[in-house]
């Protein structure tokens, strides 16, 4: 049975992300381990780490993924920004490990000089080479906005290869794939995505899905998520995505718009209905 979850808030304490997930009916969760809008982090105390692990054990929520800050740009040609991003990625991995999280999910950055993939790989090596964590790093496909390094599956696979085994796998986002030009509204488009993932990455390395509808048009490069079944991918397109060969049975996290708990509950119900259908 596929496990579905949401990105939940840590407001009030890191363990609250798990409690909120439980309250909303999640099987899995994703969270930020710190304020994603700033570079400064507060150390995680032994007490907070213990409470997080105990709460996870009690709730049975799994997998648990931490999403790296959106401020990171590990592909940047700006040496200062790249160095800062490397340091933050190292912190993200260590923080996730202290909490016993399974994965850190990383957007792989932007560049405009054709060297972004090489710099991203060097950044990952710099961040991870001297630390040992049980938490694994997942590379996420991006939407294809100008300068994105891994909006095509082939580029995502190339970056994974360049990191020499330091990454644990990939996270595939439905909205990002659609925005990048994989037309999930057609059988042919969904099959193209499936074939490329199977041929260049393999099903075993797909550890997690982001299940999101899209406000933007296909191939627009627009990374704007929509409620399940309410966007330009639609319910049938998202069902195609879930049923594609490399994604069968893989846990799926929703990053859908939220104004209240009812939004999350409704989106989870819609996602599970797609799976049931």
Coordinates of C-alpha atoms in Angstrom, one line a residue:
X1 CA 0.0 0.0 0.0
X2 CA 1.4 3.4 -1.0
X3 CA 2.0 5.9 1.8
X4 CA 0.8 9.4 1.4
X5 CA 1.8 12.5 3.4
X6 CA 2.1 16.3 3.6
X7 CA 4.7 18.9 4.2
X8 CA 3.9 19.9 7.8
X9 CA 4.9 22.8 10.0
X10 CA 7.4 22.7 12.9
X11 CA 5.8 25.6 14.6
X12 CA 5.9 24.9 18.4
X13 CA 8.7 22.4 18.1
X14 CA 10.2 20.0 15.6
X15 CA 8.1 17.1 16.9
X16 CA 4.9 19.1 16.1
X17 CA 5.5 18.3 12.4
X18 CA 4.8 14.6 13.3
X19 CA 1.9 15.4 15.5
X20 CA 0.3 17.6 12.8
X21 CA 0.9 14.8 10.3
X22 CA -0.9 12.3 12.6
X23 CA -3.8 14.7 13.1
X24 CA -4.2 15.2 9.3
X25 CA -4.1 11.5 8.6
X26 CA -0.6 11.3 7.1
X27 CA 1.4 8.1 6.6
X28 CA 4.5 10.1 5.8
X29 CA 5.7 13.7 6.3
X30 CA 8.1 16.3 5.0
X31 CA 9.3 19.3 7.0
X32 CA 11.9 22.1 7.2
X33 CA 14.2 21.5 10.1
X34 CA 14.6 25.3 10.5
X35 CA 13.3 28.6 9.1
X36 CA 13.8 28.1 5.3
X37 CA 13.9 31.9 4.7
X38 CA 17.1 32.4 6.6
X39 CA 20.7 31.2 6.7
X40 CA 20.9 31.0 10.5
X41 CA 20.0 27.8 12.3
X42 CA 19.5 27.0 16.0
X43 CA 21.2 23.8 17.2
X44 CA 18.9 20.9 17.8
X45 CA 19.1 19.9 21.5
X46 CA 19.3 16.3 22.7
X47 CA 15.9 16.7 24.3
X48 CA 14.3 17.9 21.1
X49 CA 15.9 15.1 19.1
X50 CA 14.7 12.5 21.6
X51 CA 11.2 13.9 21.6
X52 CA 11.1 13.9 17.7
X53 CA 12.3 10.2 17.6
X54 CA 9.8 9.1 20.3
X55 CA 7.0 10.9 18.6
X56 CA 7.8 9.3 15.3
X57 CA 7.9 5.9 16.9
X58 CA 4.6 6.4 18.5
X59 CA 2.9 7.7 15.4
X60 CA 4.4 5.2 13.0
X61 CA 4.9 7.9 10.4
X62 CA 7.4 6.8 7.7
X63 CA 9.2 7.9 5.7
X64 CA 10.2 11.2 7.2
X65 CA 11.9 13.7 4.9
X66 CA 13.5 17.1 5.6
X67 CA 13.5 19.5 2.7
X68 CA 16.6 21.6 2.3
X69 CA 16.2 25.4 2.4
X70 CA 15.3 27.1 -0.9
X71 CA 18.1 29.6 -0.3
X72 CA 20.7 27.0 -1.4
X73 CA 22.2 27.3 -4.8
X74 CA 24.8 24.6 -5.1
X75 CA 25.2 25.2 -8.8
X76 CA 25.9 29.0 -8.5
X77 CA 28.9 30.5 -10.3
X78 CA 29.0 33.0 -7.3
X79 CA 31.7 31.5 -5.1
X80 CA 30.4 33.1 -2.0
X81 CA 26.9 31.9 -2.5
X82 CA 28.1 28.4 -3.4
X83 CA 30.3 28.2 -0.3
X84 CA 27.4 29.3 1.9
X85 CA 25.1 26.7 0.2
X86 CA 27.7 23.9 0.7
X87 CA 27.8 24.8 4.4
X88 CA 24.0 24.9 4.7
X89 CA 23.7 21.5 2.9
X90 CA 26.1 20.0 5.3
X91 CA 24.0 21.4 8.2
X92 CA 20.8 20.1 6.6
X93 CA 22.2 16.6 6.5
X94 CA 23.6 16.6 10.0
X95 CA 20.3 18.0 11.4
X96 CA 18.2 15.4 9.6
X97 CA 20.6 12.7 11.0
X98 CA 20.2 13.9 14.6
X99 CA 16.5 13.7 14.2
X100 CA 16.6 10.2 12.6
X101 CA 15.0 11.5 9.4
X102 CA 15.3 9.2 6.4
X103 CA 16.1 11.8 3.7
X104 CA 17.0 15.4 2.9
X105 CA 15.4 16.6 -0.4
X106 CA 17.5 19.1 -2.4
X107 CA 16.7 21.4 -5.3
X108 CA 19.9 21.3 -7.3
X109 CA 20.3 25.0 -8.2
X110 CA 20.5 27.3 -11.1
X111 CA 23.2 28.6 -13.4
X112 CA 23.4 30.2 -16.8
X113 CA 26.9 29.3 -18.0
X114 CA 26.5 25.6 -18.8
X115 CA 28.7 24.5 -15.9
X116 CA 25.9 24.2 -13.3
X117 CA 25.9 20.4 -13.1
X118 CA 29.6 20.2 -12.6
X119 CA 29.5 22.8 -9.8
X120 CA 26.5 21.1 -8.2
X121 CA 28.3 17.8 -8.1
X122 CA 31.4 19.4 -6.6
X123 CA 29.2 21.2 -4.0
X124 CA 27.6 17.9 -2.9
X125 CA 31.0 16.3 -2.6
X126 CA 32.3 19.2 -0.5
X127 CA 29.2 19.0 1.7
X128 CA 29.0 15.2 2.2
X129 CA 32.5 13.8 1.7
X130 CA 33.6 14.3 5.3
X131 CA 30.4 13.5 7.2
X132 CA 28.7 10.2 7.8
X133 CA 24.9 10.2 8.1
X134 CA 22.2 7.6 8.0
X135 CA 20.0 10.2 6.4
X136 CA 20.2 10.0 2.7
X137 CA 20.3 12.9 0.1
X138 CA 17.7 12.9 -2.6
X139 CA 18.0 15.0 -5.7
X140 CA 14.8 16.6 -7.0
X141 CA 13.8 17.3 -10.6
X142 CA 13.1 21.0 -11.2
X143 CA 10.5 22.9 -13.2
X144 CA 12.6 24.2 -16.1
X145 CA 12.7 27.9 -15.2
X146 CA 15.7 29.7 -16.8
X147 CA 19.0 28.2 -15.5
X148 CA 17.5 25.1 -13.8
X149 CA 20.1 22.4 -13.7
X150 CA 18.0 19.2 -13.4
X151 CA 14.6 19.8 -15.1
X152 CA 15.3 17.0 -17.6
X153 CA 15.6 13.4 -16.3
X154 CA 18.8 13.0 -18.2
X155 CA 20.4 15.9 -16.3
X156 CA 19.1 14.6 -13.0
X157 CA 20.7 11.2 -13.8
X158 CA 24.0 12.9 -14.9
X159 CA 24.2 14.8 -11.6
X160 CA 23.5 11.6 -9.6
X161 CA 26.3 9.9 -11.5
X162 CA 28.7 12.8 -11.0
X163 CA 28.3 12.6 -7.2
X164 CA 30.0 9.2 -7.0
X165 CA 27.5 7.4 -4.8
X166 CA 27.1 10.2 -2.2
X167 CA 23.4 10.6 -3.0
X168 CA 20.8 8.0 -2.0
X169 CA 18.4 8.5 -4.9
X170 CA 15.9 11.0 -6.4
X171 CA 12.6 12.6 -5.6
X172 CA 10.3 13.1 -8.7
X173 CA 7.8 16.0 -8.5
X174 CA 4.8 15.8 -10.8
X175 CA 4.3 19.6 -11.1
X176 CA 8.0 20.1 -11.9
X177 CA 7.9 17.4 -14.5
X178 CA 4.8 18.8 -16.2
X179 CA 6.2 22.4 -16.1
X180 CA 9.5 21.0 -17.6
X181 CA 7.7 19.6 -20.6
X182 CA 6.6 16.0 -19.6
X183 CA 2.9 16.1 -20.6
X184 CA 1.2 14.0 -18.0
X185 CA -2.2 14.8 -19.5
X186 CA -1.4 12.2 -22.3
X187 CA -0.5 8.6 -22.2
X188 CA 2.5 9.4 -24.5
X189 CA 3.8 12.1 -22.2
X190 CA 3.5 10.0 -19.0
X191 CA 5.2 7.1 -20.8
X192 CA 8.1 9.4 -21.9
X193 CA 8.7 10.3 -18.3
X194 CA 8.5 6.7 -17.2
X195 CA 10.8 5.5 -19.9
X196 CA 13.4 8.2 -19.2
X197 CA 13.4 7.5 -15.4
X198 CA 13.6 3.7 -16.0
X199 CA 16.3 4.1 -18.6
X200 CA 18.5 6.7 -17.0
X201 CA 17.9 6.3 -13.2
X202 CA 16.0 3.1 -12.5
X203 CA 13.0 2.5 -10.2
X204 CA 15.2 1.5 -7.3
X205 CA 16.6 4.9 -7.0
X206 CA 13.2 6.7 -6.9
X207 CA 12.8 6.9 -3.2
X208 CA 10.0 9.5 -2.9
X209 CA 7.4 11.4 -5.0
X210 CA 6.1 14.9 -4.7
X211 CA 2.5 14.7 -5.8
X212 CA 1.3 18.2 -6.9
X213 CA -1.0 19.5 -9.5
X214 CA 0.1 22.6 -11.5
X215 CA -1.2 26.1 -11.8
X216 CA 1.2 26.6 -14.8
X217 CA 0.8 25.3 -18.3
X218 CA 2.8 22.3 -19.6
X219 CA 6.4 23.2 -20.5
X220 CA 5.9 26.7 -19.0
X221 CA 8.8 26.4 -16.5
X222 CA 6.3 27.7 -13.9
X223 CA 6.7 26.1 -10.4
X224 CA 3.3 26.8 -8.9
X225 CA 1.5 24.0 -7.2
X226 CA -2.2 23.5 -7.2
X227 CA -4.7 21.4 -5.3
X228 CA -4.9 17.7 -6.4
X229 CA -7.1 17.4 -9.5
X230 CA -7.7 21.2 -9.7
X231 CA -4.8 22.2 -11.9
X232 CA -3.6 21.7 -15.5
X233 CA -2.4 18.2 -14.9
X234 CA -5.8 17.1 -13.5
X235 CA -6.8 13.9 -11.7
X236 CA -6.3 11.7 -14.7
X237 CA -2.8 13.0 -15.3
X238 CA -1.8 12.6 -11.7
X239 CA -3.2 9.0 -11.8
X240 CA -1.0 8.4 -14.8
X241 CA 2.0 9.7 -12.9
X242 CA 1.3 7.5 -9.9
X243 CA 0.8 4.4 -12.1
X244 CA 4.0 4.9 -14.1
X245 CA 6.4 2.0 -13.7
X246 CA 9.2 3.6 -11.7
X247 CA 6.7 5.2 -9.3
X248 CA 4.4 2.3 -8.4
X249 CA 4.1 2.0 -4.6
X250 CA 6.5 4.8 -3.9
X251 CA 5.6 7.1 -1.0
X252 CA 4.1 10.4 -2.1
X253 CA 4.3 13.8 -0.3
X254 CA 1.8 16.5 -1.2
X255 CA 3.1 20.1 -1.3
X256 CA -0.3 21.6 -2.2
X257 CA -1.7 25.1 -1.3
X258 CA -2.9 25.4 2.3
X259 CA -5.1 27.9 4.1
X260 CA -6.5 25.6 6.7
X261 CA -6.5 21.9 7.8
X262 CA -9.4 21.2 5.5
X263 CA -7.2 21.9 2.5
X264 CA -4.7 19.3 3.5
X265 CA -7.4 16.7 4.5
X266 CA -9.2 17.2 1.2
X267 CA -6.0 16.9 -0.9
X268 CA -4.9 13.7 0.9
X269 CA -8.4 12.2 0.2
X270 CA -8.1 13.2 -3.4
X271 CA -4.7 11.6 -3.7
X272 CA -5.8 8.4 -2.1
X273 CA -8.8 8.3 -4.4
X274 CA -6.5 8.5 -7.4
X275 CA -4.5 5.6 -6.1
X276 CA -7.7 3.6 -5.4
X277 CA -8.9 4.3 -9.0

